[in-house]
Amino acid sequence: QKEVEQNSGPLSVPEGAIASLNCTYSDRGSQSFFWYRQYSGKSPELIMSIYSNGDKEDGRFTAQLNKASQYVSLLIRDSQPSDSATYLCAVIVSSNTGKLIFGQGTTLQVKP
Amino acid sequence: DVKVTQSSRYLVKRTGEKVFLECVQDMDHENMFWYRQDPGLGLRLIYFSYDVKMKEKGDIPEGYSVSREKKERFSLILESASTNQTSMYLCASSNINRDYGYTFGSGTRLTVV
């Protein structure tokens, strides 16, 4: 069973701090990785994708990928209360169908 | 703006009823998916389709069926609704390009009484 593991949290950070969210995956052949944000009662929203080892930055968000360690992370700089949500890590397990496996999600709380 | 539209936001059905959940996407995506999301269990894949009239079982297909007669529409059918199918149902679509993740619909919260 291919798995994606996340710490469920909650992860609590003060406003303005850096939030670090982590994810590990079991399928060494995985090639595409995604981070989704889900507010309570809402559907997941894609915020970052990453395919190559290293860092990818988009505004206050940075995704980091280390395929050798089977590890992907999301950094949120200058965290805001509006960033409080559940963050889902997802990994493509089939390049033919684009089928994603999701982690359970990490709940982030940003305190003013 | 691209969209995945689910027909109902909230739905209440009785045990034993046949329930249809509809999903339509306007992005010409090949792939479409149905998930359910429950507290503590995360997102679980029910069925997916990578082409018209093609379907594959996900992790929890029991008690469900699907239909994809047109590229833009993917329907989830609960043959005989049961209380353990009370859940949030999420439809998603994606194209075959790996650069695109899923786009989700707004979800249907189904309650079976």
XYZ file of C-alpha atoms in Angstrom:
225
model
C 0.000 0.000 0.000
C 1.532 3.270 -1.128
C 1.356 5.805 1.669
C 1.743 9.489 2.364
C 2.373 10.402 5.986
C 1.845 13.725 7.725
C 1.794 14.796 11.353
C -1.840 15.653 12.072
C -0.917 18.481 14.459
C -2.215 20.904 15.341
C 0.868 22.953 14.585
C 0.613 26.288 16.350
C 2.794 29.258 15.371
C 2.623 32.967 16.246
C 1.714 35.481 13.583
C 4.756 36.465 11.535
C 6.662 33.235 12.206
C 7.673 30.550 9.720
C 5.417 27.495 9.656
C 7.062 24.242 8.548
C 4.857 21.380 7.375
C 6.343 17.989 6.588
C 5.357 14.947 4.556
C 6.962 11.590 3.766
C 5.945 9.129 1.061
C 6.604 5.454 0.546
C 6.734 5.046 -3.261
C 10.281 5.798 -4.388
C 9.054 6.094 -7.985
C 6.789 9.066 -7.259
C 7.484 12.047 -9.514
C 4.921 14.739 -8.781
C 4.042 16.289 -5.431
C 1.382 18.747 -4.397
C 0.308 20.793 -1.400
C -3.347 21.645 -0.863
C -4.887 24.002 1.663
C -8.321 23.211 3.071
C -10.285 25.616 5.210
C -12.863 24.143 7.555
C -16.008 23.163 5.655
C -14.428 23.939 2.278
C -12.851 21.834 -0.447
C -9.066 21.527 -0.931
C -7.330 24.207 -2.962
C -4.022 23.607 -4.776
C -1.315 25.971 -3.542
C 1.987 24.410 -4.647
C 3.356 21.707 -6.909
C 6.945 20.455 -7.118
C 8.644 17.863 -9.321
C 12.409 18.337 -8.952
C 14.706 18.083 -5.968
C 15.288 21.388 -4.235
C 13.156 24.398 -3.441
C 10.312 26.073 -5.291
C 9.112 29.461 -4.104
C 5.783 31.181 -4.715
C 5.217 34.307 -2.659
C 5.260 33.394 1.020
C 5.207 29.658 0.226
C 8.241 27.441 -0.415
C 7.978 23.771 -1.276
C 11.020 21.588 -0.699
C 11.596 18.144 -2.199
C 14.209 15.523 -1.330
C 13.567 12.380 -3.366
C 16.471 10.471 -1.815
C 14.882 10.883 1.619
C 11.324 10.621 0.208
C 10.464 13.834 1.934
C 8.538 16.927 0.886
C 7.868 20.004 2.979
C 6.022 23.306 2.829
C 7.318 26.471 4.461
C 5.020 29.424 5.039
C 6.878 32.650 5.805
C 5.330 35.560 7.695
C 2.412 33.354 8.765
C -0.954 35.093 8.993
C -4.106 34.089 10.882
C -5.705 33.586 7.453
C -3.209 30.749 6.870
C -4.934 28.738 9.614
C -6.207 25.657 7.788
C -5.466 21.998 7.155
C -2.636 21.381 4.688
C -2.758 18.210 2.627
C 0.277 16.645 0.993
C -0.452 14.633 -2.155
C 1.654 12.405 -4.393
C 0.910 11.075 -7.873
C 1.115 7.278 -7.856
C 0.187 6.693 -11.486
C 1.464 8.922 -14.276
C -1.063 7.324 -16.648
C -4.155 8.264 -14.679
C -2.885 11.122 -12.544
C -4.237 9.383 -9.468
C -3.189 11.145 -6.267
C -2.653 9.693 -2.821
C -3.329 12.198 -0.030
C -1.877 12.412 3.431
C -4.209 12.883 6.383
C -3.337 16.556 6.578
C -1.688 18.828 9.145
C -3.794 21.426 10.918
C -2.021 24.780 11.204
C -3.085 27.398 13.728
C -1.581 30.882 13.413
C -2.163 32.883 16.581
C -2.372 36.691 16.424
C -12.077 30.864 -14.282
C -11.957 27.096 -14.493
C -14.524 25.234 -12.506
C -15.661 21.932 -11.164
C -19.317 22.171 -10.231
C -21.129 19.776 -7.941
C -24.882 19.861 -8.233
C -25.752 20.076 -4.549
C -24.002 21.606 -1.558
C -26.166 19.842 1.029
C -28.330 16.769 0.577
C -30.492 14.749 2.971
C -31.691 11.323 1.874
C -33.427 8.387 3.474
C -31.913 4.953 4.004
C -32.462 2.764 0.956
C -32.885 5.613 -1.512
C -30.900 5.703 -4.743
C -28.797 8.855 -4.711
C -27.163 10.633 -7.626
C -24.308 13.095 -7.127
C -23.414 15.056 -10.220
C -20.128 16.687 -11.131
C -19.383 18.824 -14.182
C -16.062 20.359 -15.226
C -15.464 22.967 -17.897
C -11.700 22.475 -18.330
C -11.757 19.631 -20.899
C -9.927 17.447 -18.375
C -9.452 13.761 -19.121
C -9.415 12.579 -15.519
C -12.198 12.828 -12.990
C -12.366 11.514 -9.432
C -14.804 10.989 -6.592
C -13.584 11.098 -2.997
C -15.267 11.038 0.340
C -13.812 12.848 3.321
C -14.481 11.881 6.903
C -12.924 13.212 10.128
C -9.848 11.215 11.056
C -9.927 9.215 7.809
C -8.849 11.866 5.347
C -9.667 11.747 1.649
C -10.541 8.296 0.348
C -10.872 7.552 -3.347
C -14.140 5.922 -4.367
C -13.888 5.778 -8.166
C -12.052 7.524 -10.927
C -12.304 7.841 -14.680
C -9.540 8.666 -17.135
C -11.695 8.716 -20.251
C -15.309 8.734 -21.342
C -17.026 5.456 -20.440
C -13.899 4.318 -18.609
C -13.909 3.835 -14.853
C -11.740 2.251 -12.222
C -12.386 1.370 -8.617
C -10.638 3.327 -5.955
C -10.024 2.267 -2.389
C -13.637 2.145 -1.170
C -15.978 1.392 -4.118
C -18.427 -0.825 -2.214
C -21.953 0.558 -2.292
C -21.149 3.021 -5.069
C -21.167 3.088 -8.846
C -20.262 5.775 -11.374
C -21.175 6.918 -14.838
C -19.232 8.962 -17.355
C -21.143 9.294 -20.612
C -19.613 12.655 -21.544
C -16.135 14.003 -20.926
C -17.327 16.874 -18.770
C -19.674 14.944 -16.475
C -18.943 12.298 -13.852
C -21.765 10.983 -11.708
C -21.557 9.089 -8.448
C -24.443 6.771 -7.621
C -25.295 5.366 -4.227
C -27.347 2.332 -5.152
C -29.098 2.033 -1.776
C -28.057 4.748 0.632
C -27.030 3.730 4.131
C -26.251 5.790 7.214
C -22.532 4.926 6.966
C -22.462 6.792 3.672
C -23.124 10.050 5.465
C -20.069 12.082 4.486
C -18.595 14.966 2.501
C -18.255 13.952 -1.144
C -15.674 15.712 -3.271
C -15.353 15.589 -7.031
C -12.077 16.540 -8.714
C -10.669 16.692 -12.214
C -7.207 16.890 -13.728
C -5.552 16.660 -17.105
C -2.887 14.175 -18.115
C -0.147 16.777 -17.874
C 1.708 16.166 -14.642
C 2.054 19.892 -14.072
C -1.554 20.136 -13.012
C -2.913 18.862 -9.754
C -6.554 18.323 -9.079
C -9.197 20.994 -9.184
C -11.872 20.192 -6.639
C -15.544 21.002 -6.634
C -17.068 22.671 -3.602
C -18.270 19.354 -2.196
C -21.616 17.798 -1.321
C -22.379 17.126 2.312
C -24.682 14.113 2.256
C -26.670 13.041 5.275
C -28.480 9.703 5.168
C -31.198 9.357 7.793
